[in-house]
Tab-separated table of C-alpha atoms and ligand atoms in Angstrom:
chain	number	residue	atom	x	y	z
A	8	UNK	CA	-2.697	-45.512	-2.543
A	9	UNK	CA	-3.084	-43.354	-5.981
A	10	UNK	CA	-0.431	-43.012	-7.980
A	11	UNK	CA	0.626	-39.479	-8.278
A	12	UNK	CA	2.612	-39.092	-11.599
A	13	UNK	CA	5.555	-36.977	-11.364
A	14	UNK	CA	8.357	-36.051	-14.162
A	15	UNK	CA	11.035	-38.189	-13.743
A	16	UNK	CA	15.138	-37.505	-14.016
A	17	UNK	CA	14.683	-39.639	-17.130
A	18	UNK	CA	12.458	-37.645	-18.934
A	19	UNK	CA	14.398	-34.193	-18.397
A	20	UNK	CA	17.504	-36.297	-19.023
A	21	UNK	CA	16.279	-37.578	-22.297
A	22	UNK	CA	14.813	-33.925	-23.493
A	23	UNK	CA	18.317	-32.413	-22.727
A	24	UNK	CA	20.024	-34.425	-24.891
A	25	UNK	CA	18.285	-33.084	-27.470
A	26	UNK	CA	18.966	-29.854	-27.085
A	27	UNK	CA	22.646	-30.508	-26.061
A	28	UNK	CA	24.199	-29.290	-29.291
A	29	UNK	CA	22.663	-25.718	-29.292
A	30	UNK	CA	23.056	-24.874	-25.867
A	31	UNK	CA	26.938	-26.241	-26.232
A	32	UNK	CA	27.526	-23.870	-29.559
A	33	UNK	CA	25.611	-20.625	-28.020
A	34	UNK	CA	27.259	-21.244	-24.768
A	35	UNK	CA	30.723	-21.521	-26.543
A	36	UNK	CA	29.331	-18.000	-28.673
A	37	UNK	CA	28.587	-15.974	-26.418
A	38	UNK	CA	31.735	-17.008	-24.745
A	39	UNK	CA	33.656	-15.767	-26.755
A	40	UNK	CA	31.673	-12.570	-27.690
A	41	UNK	CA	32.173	-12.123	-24.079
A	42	UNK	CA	35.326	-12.582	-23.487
A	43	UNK	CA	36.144	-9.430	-25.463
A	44	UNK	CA	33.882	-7.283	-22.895
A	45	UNK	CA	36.243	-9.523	-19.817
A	46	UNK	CA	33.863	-10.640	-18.998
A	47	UNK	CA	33.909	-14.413	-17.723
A	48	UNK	CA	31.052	-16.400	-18.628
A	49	UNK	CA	31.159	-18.777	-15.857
A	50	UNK	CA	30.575	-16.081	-13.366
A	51	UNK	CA	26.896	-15.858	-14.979
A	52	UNK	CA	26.158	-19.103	-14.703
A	53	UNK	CA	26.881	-18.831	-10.913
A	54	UNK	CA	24.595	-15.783	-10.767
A	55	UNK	CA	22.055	-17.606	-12.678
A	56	UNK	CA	22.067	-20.429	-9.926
A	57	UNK	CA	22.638	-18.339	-7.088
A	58	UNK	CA	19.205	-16.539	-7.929
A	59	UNK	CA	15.598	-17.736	-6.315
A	60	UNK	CA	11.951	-16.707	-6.423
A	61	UNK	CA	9.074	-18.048	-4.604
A	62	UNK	CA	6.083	-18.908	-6.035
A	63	UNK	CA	2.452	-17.738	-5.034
A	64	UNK	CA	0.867	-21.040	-4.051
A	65	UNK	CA	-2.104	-19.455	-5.487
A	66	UNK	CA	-0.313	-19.150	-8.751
A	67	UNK	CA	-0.820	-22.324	-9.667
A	68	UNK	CA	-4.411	-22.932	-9.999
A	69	UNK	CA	-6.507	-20.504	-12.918
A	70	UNK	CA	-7.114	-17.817	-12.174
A	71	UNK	CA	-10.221	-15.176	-13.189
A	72	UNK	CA	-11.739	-12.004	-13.245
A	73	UNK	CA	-14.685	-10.488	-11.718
A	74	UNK	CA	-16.485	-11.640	-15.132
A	75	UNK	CA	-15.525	-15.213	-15.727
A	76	UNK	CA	-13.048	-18.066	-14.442
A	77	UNK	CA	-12.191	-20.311	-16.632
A	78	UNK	CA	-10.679	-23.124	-14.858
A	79	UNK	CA	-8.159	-25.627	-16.976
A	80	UNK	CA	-7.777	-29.129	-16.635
A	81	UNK	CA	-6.559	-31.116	-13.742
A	82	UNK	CA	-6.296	-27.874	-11.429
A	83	UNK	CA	-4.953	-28.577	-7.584
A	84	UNK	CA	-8.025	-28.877	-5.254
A	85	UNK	CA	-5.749	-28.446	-2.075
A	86	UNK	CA	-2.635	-27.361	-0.634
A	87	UNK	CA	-1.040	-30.838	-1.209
A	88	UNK	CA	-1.515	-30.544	-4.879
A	89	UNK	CA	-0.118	-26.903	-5.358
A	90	UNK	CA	2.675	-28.202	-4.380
A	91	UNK	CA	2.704	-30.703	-6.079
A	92	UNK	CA	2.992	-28.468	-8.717
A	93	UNK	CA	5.571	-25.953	-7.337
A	94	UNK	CA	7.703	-29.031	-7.355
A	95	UNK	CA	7.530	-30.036	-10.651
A	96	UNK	CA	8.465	-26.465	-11.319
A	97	UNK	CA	11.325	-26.621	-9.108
A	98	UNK	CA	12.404	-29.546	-11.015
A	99	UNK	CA	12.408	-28.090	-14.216
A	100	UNK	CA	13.665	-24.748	-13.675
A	101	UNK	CA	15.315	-25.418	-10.461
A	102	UNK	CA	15.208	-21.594	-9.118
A	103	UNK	CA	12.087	-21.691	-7.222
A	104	UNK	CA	12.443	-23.429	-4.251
A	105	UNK	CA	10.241	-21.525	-2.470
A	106	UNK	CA	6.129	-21.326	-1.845
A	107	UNK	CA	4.448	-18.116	-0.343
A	108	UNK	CA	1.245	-19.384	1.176
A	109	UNK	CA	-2.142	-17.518	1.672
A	110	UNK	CA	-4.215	-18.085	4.820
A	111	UNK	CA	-6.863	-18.787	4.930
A	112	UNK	CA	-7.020	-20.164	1.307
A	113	UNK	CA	-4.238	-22.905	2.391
A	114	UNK	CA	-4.822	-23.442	5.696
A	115	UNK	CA	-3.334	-27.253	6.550
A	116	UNK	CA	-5.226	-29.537	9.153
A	117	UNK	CA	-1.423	-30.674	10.232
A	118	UNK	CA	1.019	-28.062	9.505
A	119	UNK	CA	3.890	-30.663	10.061
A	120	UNK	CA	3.007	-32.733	7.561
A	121	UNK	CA	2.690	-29.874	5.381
A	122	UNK	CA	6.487	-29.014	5.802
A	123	UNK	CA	7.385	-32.483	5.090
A	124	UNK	CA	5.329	-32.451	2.105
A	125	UNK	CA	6.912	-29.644	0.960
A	126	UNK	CA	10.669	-30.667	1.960
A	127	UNK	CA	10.692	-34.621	0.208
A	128	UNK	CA	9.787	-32.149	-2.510
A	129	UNK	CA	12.788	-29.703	-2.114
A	130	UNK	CA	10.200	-27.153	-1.002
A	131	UNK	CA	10.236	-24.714	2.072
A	132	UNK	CA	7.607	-21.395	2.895
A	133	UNK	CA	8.216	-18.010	2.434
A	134	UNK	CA	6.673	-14.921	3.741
A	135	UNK	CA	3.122	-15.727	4.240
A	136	UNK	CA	-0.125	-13.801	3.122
A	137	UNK	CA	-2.880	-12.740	5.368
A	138	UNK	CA	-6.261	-12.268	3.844
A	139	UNK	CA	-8.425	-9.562	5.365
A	140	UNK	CA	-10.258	-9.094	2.033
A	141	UNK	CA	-12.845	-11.628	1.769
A	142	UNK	CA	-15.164	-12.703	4.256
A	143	UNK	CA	-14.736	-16.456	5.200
A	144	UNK	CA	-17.133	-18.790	5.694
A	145	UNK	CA	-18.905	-18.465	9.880
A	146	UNK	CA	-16.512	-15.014	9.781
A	147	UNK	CA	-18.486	-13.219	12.843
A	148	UNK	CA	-17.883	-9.503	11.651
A	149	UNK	CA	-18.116	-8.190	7.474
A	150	UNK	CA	-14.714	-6.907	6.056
A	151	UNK	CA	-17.041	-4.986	3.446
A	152	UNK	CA	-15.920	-1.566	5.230
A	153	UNK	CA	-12.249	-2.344	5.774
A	154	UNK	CA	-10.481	-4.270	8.120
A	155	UNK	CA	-7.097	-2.973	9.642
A	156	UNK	CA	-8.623	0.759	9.514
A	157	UNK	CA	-12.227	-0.167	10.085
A	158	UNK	CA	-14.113	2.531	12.168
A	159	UNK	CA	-15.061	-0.220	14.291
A	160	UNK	CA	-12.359	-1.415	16.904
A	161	UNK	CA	-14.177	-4.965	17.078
A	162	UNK	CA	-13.415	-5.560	13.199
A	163	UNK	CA	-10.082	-4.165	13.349
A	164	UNK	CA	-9.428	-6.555	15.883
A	165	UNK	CA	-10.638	-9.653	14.089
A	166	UNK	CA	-7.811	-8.836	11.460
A	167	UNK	CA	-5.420	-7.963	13.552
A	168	UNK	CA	-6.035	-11.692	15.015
A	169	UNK	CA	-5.935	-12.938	11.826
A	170	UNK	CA	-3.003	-12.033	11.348
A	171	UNK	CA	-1.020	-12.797	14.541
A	172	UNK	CA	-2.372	-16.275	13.728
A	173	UNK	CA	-1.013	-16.437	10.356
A	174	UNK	CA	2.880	-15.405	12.176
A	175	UNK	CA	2.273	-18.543	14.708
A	176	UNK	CA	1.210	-21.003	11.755
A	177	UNK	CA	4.138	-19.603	9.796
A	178	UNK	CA	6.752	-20.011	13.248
A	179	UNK	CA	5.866	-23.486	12.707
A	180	UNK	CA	5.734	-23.954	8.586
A	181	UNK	CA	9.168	-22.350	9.119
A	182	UNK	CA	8.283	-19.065	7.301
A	183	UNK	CA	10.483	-15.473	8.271
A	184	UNK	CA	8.149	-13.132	6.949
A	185	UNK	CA	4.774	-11.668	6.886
A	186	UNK	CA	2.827	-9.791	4.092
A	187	UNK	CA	0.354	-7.649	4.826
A	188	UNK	CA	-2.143	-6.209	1.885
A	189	UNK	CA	-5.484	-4.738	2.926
A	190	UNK	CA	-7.679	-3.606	0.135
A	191	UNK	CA	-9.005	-0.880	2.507
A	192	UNK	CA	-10.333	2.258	1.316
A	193	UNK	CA	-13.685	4.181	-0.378
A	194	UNK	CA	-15.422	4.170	-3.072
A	195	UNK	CA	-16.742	7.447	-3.207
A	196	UNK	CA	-15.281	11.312	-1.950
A	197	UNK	CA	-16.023	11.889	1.744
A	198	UNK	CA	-16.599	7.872	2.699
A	199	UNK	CA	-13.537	7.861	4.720
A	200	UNK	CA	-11.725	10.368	6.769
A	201	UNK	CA	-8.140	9.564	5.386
A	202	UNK	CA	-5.996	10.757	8.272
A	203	UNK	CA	-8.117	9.185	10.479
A	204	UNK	CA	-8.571	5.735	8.711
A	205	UNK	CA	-4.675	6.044	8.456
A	206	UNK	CA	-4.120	6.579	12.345
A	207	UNK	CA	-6.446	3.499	12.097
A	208	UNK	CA	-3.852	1.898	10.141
A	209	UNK	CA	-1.275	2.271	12.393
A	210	UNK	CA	-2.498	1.192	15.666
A	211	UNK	CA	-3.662	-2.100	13.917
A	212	UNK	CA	-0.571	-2.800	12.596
A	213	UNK	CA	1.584	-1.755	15.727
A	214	UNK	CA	-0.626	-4.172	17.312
A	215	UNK	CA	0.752	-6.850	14.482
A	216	UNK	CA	4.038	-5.788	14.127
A	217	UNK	CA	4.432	-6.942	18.375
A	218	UNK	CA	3.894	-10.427	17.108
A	219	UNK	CA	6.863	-10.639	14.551
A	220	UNK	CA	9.562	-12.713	16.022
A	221	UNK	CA	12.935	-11.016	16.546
A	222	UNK	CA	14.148	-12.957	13.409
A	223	UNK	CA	10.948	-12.325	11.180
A	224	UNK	CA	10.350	-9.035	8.713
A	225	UNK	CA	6.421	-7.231	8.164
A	226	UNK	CA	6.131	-6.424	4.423
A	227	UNK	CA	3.396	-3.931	3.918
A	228	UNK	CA	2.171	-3.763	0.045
A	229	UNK	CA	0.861	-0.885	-0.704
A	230	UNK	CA	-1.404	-0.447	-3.983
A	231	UNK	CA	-3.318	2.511	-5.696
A	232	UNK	CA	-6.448	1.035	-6.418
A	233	UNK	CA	-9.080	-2.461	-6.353
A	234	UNK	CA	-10.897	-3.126	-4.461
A	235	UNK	CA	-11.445	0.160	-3.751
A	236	UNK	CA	-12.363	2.442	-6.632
A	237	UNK	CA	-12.058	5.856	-4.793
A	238	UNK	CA	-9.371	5.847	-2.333
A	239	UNK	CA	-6.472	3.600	-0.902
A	240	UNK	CA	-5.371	3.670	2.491
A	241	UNK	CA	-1.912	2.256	1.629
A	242	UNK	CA	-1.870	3.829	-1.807
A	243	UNK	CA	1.703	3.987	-2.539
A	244	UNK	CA	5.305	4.367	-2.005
A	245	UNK	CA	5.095	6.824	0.585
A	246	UNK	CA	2.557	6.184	2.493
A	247	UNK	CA	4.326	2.574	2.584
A	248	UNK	CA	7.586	3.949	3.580
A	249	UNK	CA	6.230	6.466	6.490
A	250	UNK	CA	4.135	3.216	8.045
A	251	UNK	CA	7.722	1.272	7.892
A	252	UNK	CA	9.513	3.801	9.587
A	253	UNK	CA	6.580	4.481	12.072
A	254	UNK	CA	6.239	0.683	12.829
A	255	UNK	CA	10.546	-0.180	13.610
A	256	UNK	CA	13.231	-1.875	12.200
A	257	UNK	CA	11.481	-5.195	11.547
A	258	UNK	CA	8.950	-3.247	9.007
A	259	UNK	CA	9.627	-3.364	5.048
A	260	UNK	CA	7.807	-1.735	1.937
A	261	UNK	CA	6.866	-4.686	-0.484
A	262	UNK	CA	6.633	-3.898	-4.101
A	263	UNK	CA	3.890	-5.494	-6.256
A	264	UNK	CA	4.488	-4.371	-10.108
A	265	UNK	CA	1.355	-4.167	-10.720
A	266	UNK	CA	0.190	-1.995	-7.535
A	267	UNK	CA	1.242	1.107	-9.844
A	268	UNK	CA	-0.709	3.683	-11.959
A	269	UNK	CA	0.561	3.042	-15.699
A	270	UNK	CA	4.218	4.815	-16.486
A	271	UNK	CA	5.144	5.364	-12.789
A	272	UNK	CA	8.843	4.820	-12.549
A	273	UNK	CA	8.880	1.628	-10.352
A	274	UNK	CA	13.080	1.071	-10.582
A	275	UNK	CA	13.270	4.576	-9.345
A	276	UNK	CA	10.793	3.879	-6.423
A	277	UNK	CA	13.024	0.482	-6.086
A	278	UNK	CA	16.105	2.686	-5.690
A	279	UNK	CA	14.854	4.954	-3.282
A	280	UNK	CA	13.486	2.243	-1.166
A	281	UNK	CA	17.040	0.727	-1.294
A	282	UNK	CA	18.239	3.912	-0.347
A	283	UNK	CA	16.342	4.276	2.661
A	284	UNK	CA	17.157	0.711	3.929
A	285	UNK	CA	13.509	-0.350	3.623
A	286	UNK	CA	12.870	-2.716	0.862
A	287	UNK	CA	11.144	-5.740	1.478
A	288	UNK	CA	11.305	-7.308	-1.484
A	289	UNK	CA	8.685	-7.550	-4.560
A	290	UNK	CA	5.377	-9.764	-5.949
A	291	UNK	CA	6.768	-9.728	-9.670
A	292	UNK	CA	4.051	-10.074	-12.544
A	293	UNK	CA	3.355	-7.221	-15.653
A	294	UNK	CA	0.303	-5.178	-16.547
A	295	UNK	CA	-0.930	-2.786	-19.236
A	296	UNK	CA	-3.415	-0.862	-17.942
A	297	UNK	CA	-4.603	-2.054	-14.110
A	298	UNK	CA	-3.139	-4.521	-11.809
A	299	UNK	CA	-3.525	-7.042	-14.496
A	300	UNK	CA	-0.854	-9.788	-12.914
A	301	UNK	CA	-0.222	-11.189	-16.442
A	302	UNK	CA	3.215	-12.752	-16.875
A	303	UNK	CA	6.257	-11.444	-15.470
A	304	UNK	CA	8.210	-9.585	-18.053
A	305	UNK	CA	5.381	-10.389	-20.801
A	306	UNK	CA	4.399	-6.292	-21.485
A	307	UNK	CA	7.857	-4.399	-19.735
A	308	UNK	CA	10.636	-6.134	-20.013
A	309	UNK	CA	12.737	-3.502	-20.052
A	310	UNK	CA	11.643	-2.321	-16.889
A	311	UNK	CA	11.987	-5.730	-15.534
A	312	UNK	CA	15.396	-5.423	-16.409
A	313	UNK	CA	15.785	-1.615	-15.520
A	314	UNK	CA	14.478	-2.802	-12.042
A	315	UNK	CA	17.019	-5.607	-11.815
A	316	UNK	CA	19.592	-3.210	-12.831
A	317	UNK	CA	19.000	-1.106	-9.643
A	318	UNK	CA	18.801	-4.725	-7.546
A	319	UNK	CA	22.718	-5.739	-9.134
A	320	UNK	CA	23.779	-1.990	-8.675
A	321	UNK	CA	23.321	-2.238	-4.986
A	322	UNK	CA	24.135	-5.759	-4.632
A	323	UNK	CA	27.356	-4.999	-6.012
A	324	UNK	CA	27.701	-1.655	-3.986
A	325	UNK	CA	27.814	-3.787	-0.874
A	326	UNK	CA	24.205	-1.908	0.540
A	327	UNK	CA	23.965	-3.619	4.002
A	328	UNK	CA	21.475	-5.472	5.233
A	329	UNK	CA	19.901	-6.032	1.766
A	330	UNK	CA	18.184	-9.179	1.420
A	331	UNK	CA	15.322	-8.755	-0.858
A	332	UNK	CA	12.767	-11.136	-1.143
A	333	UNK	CA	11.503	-12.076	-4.422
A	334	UNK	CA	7.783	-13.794	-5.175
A	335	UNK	CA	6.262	-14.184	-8.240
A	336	UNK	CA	2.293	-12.543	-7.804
A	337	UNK	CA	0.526	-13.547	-11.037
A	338	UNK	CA	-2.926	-14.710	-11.955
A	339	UNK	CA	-2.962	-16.955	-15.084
A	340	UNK	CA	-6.131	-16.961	-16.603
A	341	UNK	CA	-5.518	-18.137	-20.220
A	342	UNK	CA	-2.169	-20.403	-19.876
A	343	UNK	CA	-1.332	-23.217	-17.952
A	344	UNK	CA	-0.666	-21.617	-14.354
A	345	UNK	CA	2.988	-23.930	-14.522
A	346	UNK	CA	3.643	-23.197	-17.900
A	347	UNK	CA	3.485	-19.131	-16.958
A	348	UNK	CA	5.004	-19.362	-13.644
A	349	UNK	CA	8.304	-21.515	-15.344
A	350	UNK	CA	8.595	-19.170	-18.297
A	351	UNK	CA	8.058	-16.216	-15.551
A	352	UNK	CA	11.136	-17.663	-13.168
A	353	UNK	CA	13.054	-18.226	-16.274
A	354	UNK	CA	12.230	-14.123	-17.203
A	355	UNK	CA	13.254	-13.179	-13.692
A	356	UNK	CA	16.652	-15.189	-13.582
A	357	UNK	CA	17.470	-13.904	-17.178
A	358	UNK	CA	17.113	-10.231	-16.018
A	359	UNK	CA	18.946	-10.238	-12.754
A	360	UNK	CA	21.903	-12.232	-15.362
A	361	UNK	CA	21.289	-9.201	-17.556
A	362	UNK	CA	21.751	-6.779	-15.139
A	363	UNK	CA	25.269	-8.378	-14.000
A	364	UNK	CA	26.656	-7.481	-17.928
A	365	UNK	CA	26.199	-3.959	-17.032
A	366	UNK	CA	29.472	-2.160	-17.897
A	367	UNK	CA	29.156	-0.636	-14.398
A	368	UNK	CA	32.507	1.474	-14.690
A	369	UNK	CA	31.315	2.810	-18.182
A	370	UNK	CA	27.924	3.542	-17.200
A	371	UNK	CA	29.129	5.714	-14.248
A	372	UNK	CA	31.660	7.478	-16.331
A	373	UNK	CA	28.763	8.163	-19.368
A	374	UNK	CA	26.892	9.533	-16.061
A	375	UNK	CA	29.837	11.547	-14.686
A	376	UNK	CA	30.193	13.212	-17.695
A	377	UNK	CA	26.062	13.699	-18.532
A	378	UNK	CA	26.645	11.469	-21.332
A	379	UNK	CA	22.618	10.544	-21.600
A	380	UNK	CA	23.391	8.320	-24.548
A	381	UNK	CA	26.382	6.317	-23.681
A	382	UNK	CA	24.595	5.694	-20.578
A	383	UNK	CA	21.286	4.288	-22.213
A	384	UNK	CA	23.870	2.341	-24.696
A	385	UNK	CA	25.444	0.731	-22.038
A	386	UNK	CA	22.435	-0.258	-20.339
A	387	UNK	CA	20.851	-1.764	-23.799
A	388	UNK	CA	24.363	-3.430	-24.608
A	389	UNK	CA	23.479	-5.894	-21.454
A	390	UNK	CA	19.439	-5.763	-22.013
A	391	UNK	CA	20.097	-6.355	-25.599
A	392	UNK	CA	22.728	-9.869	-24.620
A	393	UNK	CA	21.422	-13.084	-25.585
A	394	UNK	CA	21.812	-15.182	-22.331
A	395	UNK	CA	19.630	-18.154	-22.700
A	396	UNK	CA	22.457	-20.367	-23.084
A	397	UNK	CA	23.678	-19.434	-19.892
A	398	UNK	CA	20.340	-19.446	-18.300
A	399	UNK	CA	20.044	-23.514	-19.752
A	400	UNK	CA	23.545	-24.922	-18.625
A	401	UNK	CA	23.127	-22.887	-15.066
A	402	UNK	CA	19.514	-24.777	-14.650
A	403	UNK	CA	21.011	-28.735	-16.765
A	404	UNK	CA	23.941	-28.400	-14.243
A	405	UNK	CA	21.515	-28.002	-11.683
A	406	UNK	CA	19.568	-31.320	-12.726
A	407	UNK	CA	16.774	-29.114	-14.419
A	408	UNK	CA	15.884	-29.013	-17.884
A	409	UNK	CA	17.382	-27.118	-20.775
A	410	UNK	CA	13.653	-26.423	-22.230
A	411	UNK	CA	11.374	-26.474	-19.113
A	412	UNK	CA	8.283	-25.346	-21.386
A	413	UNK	CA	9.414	-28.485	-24.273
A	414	UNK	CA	10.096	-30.773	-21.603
A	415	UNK	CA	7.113	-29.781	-19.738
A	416	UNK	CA	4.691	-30.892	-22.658
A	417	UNK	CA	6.437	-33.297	-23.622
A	418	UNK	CA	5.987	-35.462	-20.257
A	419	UNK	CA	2.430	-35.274	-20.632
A	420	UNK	CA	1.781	-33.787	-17.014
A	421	UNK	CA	-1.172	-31.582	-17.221
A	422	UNK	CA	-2.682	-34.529	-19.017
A	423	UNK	CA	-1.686	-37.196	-16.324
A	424	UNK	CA	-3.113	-34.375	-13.554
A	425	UNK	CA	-5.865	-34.113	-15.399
A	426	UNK	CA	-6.941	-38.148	-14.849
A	427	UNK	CA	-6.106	-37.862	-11.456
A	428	UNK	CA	-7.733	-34.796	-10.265
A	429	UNK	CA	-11.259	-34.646	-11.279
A	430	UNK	CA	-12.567	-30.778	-10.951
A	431	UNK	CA	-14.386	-30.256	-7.877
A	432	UNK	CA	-17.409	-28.553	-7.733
A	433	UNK	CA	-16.546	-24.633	-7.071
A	434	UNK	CA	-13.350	-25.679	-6.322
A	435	UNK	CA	-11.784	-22.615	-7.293
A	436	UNK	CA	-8.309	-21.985	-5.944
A	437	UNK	CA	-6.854	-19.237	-8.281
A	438	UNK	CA	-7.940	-15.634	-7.778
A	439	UNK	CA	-11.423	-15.150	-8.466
B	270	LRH	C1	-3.378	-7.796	-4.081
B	270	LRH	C2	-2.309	-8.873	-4.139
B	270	LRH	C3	-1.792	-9.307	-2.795
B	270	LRH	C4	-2.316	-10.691	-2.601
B	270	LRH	C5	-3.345	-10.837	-3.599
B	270	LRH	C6	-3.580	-12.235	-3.999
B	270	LRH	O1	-3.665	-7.340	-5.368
B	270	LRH	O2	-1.300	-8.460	-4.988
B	270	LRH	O3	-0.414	-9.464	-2.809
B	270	LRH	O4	-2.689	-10.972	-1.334
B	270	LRH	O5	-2.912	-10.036	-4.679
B	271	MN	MN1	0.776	-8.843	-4.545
């Protein structure tokens, strides 16, 4: 039976100790420097715990453009391996204890063995992906002219089976959710009718939404652009937000960063779809121009935390009902894929953290009294808070490492994966 090499207790254990006299005199710090704001720093390392993400088990292989793939060394060739890899992040960083699957891509022979893979691993599945934008191998009918608003019932209905087969393989991987992005759209003025193809739209997915169990949510993603270069059916916000409310109660907006045109407001869309009791939850990554899916708080991270500010504000304001599910959606081309997706759940946990040193009663007041800059000062006071000891001791308590990245390299893992998985041929398993 192969060996599969694994960071051990030891080696994290070994790496903390180094860094045990930093993290004790920051922690001890920033402490004090916020004890004069009364605020109790023990309460933030409880936040920093009590926070998860999941992680795209596509995430973890590279990833490419429509130009090149580069793929790194000792990349997963299956399911079995991503995970694998999701829990040696889990180990390290200890927040992401999740893994959002994508069907076809990581379709298991035996899903019960899957799930036990997963949980002697400290692993479960969260909301899982459908893929009606690729045509898979022996497919019977083309996806090149949509799928869910096809003109042609017979191809609608392929994806619409597609995806009620995705919800019974996720009853049994134990999953509660079901994301549903279509690429659909045109590439050129007049290709589609747009009410129509929406109308489309709708009676597809009313077809899917009868298929989410009672206890189950449908997160629709809506994006402005790729693969179509003209139009997108589920553009945005609002066309998001009218299919939720047209589809029932079991029917969420999702909201992927990078689904945006450059400079929208995003934490205002957040805080509208809070508002109206229909956010599903968010595929967290950054861009600069497109939806580039580079590194979560690696461009914005002000917005990041300007988002997570909204998040804490209605946590805190008792919204009902709002459970927001949080996945990582990233496509690491350049870095190691567990290298990005640590530092990424480390950039997540130390916004959300962030957003809890928000001088809420100040801020309010500054707003009351259309005091712009004491408002912005308040915010940046919290943005502007070094937390990373907090963000260490809440992950060492946990059995994780004070330096994920530094313990990470230092156990030699990538290199031990590498001897162990030889690349297969076309194996790609990132986005292509
Ligand atoms: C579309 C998207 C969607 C996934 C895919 C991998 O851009 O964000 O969430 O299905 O990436
Ligand atoms: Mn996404």
């Amino acid at each position: 039976m192969a060996t599969h090499f694994e960071i051990d207790d030891g080696i994290i254990a070994a790496q903390n100790k180094k860094a045990k006299e930093w993290v004790a005199e920051d922690f001890d710090h920033l402490s004090k420097k916020l004890r004069r704001r009364d605020v109790d720093i023990e309460g933030l390392v409880t936040r920093a715990q009590a926070f998860s993400v999941a992680i795209p088990s596509w995430g973890v292989g590279t990833g490419g453009t429509r130009f090149a793939r580069f793929p790194g060394e000792g990349e997963p060739r299956d399911i079995f391996e991503k995970l694998e890899d999701c829990g040696t992040i889990l180990k390290l960083v200890r927040s992401t204890p999740a893994v959002s699957l994508h069907i076809p891509w990581d379709k298991p022979d035996n899903a019960a063995q899957l799930v036990e893979f997963a949980r002697t691993r400290g692993l479960h599945f969260d909301a899982m992906n459908s893929n009606t934008f690729q045509d898979q191998p022996g497919q019977k009918l083309s996806y090149k002219f949509g799928s869910l608003t096809h003109p042609d019932k017979s191809v609608r209905q392929q994806a619409i089976d597609h995806n009620l087969e995705c919800i019974e393989l996720g009853k049994v991987l134990g999953s509660k959710a079901q994301t549903v992005w279509v690429g659909d759209g045109g590439n050129f003025p007049g290709q589609q009718n747009f009410r129509q193809a929406l109308e489309r739209y709708l009676e597809s997915m009313r077809e899917i939404y009868q298929g989410i169990p009672a206890d189950w949510r449908l997160f629709i993603e809506h994006k402005f652009y790729e693969p179509a270069f003209y139009s997108t059916v589920i553009n945005d916000w609002g066309v998001s937000y009218h299919c939720a409310r047209e589809l029932g109660p079991k029917a969420y907006c999702l909201v992927d960063l990078g689904h945006h045109a450059p400079n929208v407001n995003i934490e205002m869309i957040v805080a509208r779809l809070i508002q109206f009791g229909k956010l599903a939850g968010f595929h967290f990554n950054d861009s600069k121009y497109g939806d580039d899916d580079l590194d979560s708080g690696s461009i914005k991270p002000f917005q990041l935390f300007l988002i997570f500010n909204e998040l804490v504000d209605a946590e805190l304001s008792g919204v009902t009902d709002f459970i927001p599910a949080y996945m990582l959606d990233q496509s690491h081309n350049v870095t190691d894929p567990i290298e990005s997706l640590m530092m990424s759940a480390v950039e997540l946990v130390r916004a959300y953290v962030q957003s809890h040193l928000v001088d809420r009663q100040a801020l309010s007041e500054a707003q009351e009294k259309g005091d712009a800059l004491m408002a912005l000062a308040t915010l940046k006071q919290a943005f502007t808070t070094d937390v990373a000891s907090v963000l260490a001791v809440a992950r060492e308590r946990a059995g994780g490492a004070v330096d994920p990245l530094g313990t990470y390299r230092a156990s030699g893992y990538r290199r031990q994966k590498a001897a162990e998985r030889p690349a297969k041929k076309g194996g790609a398993v990132g986005i292509v």
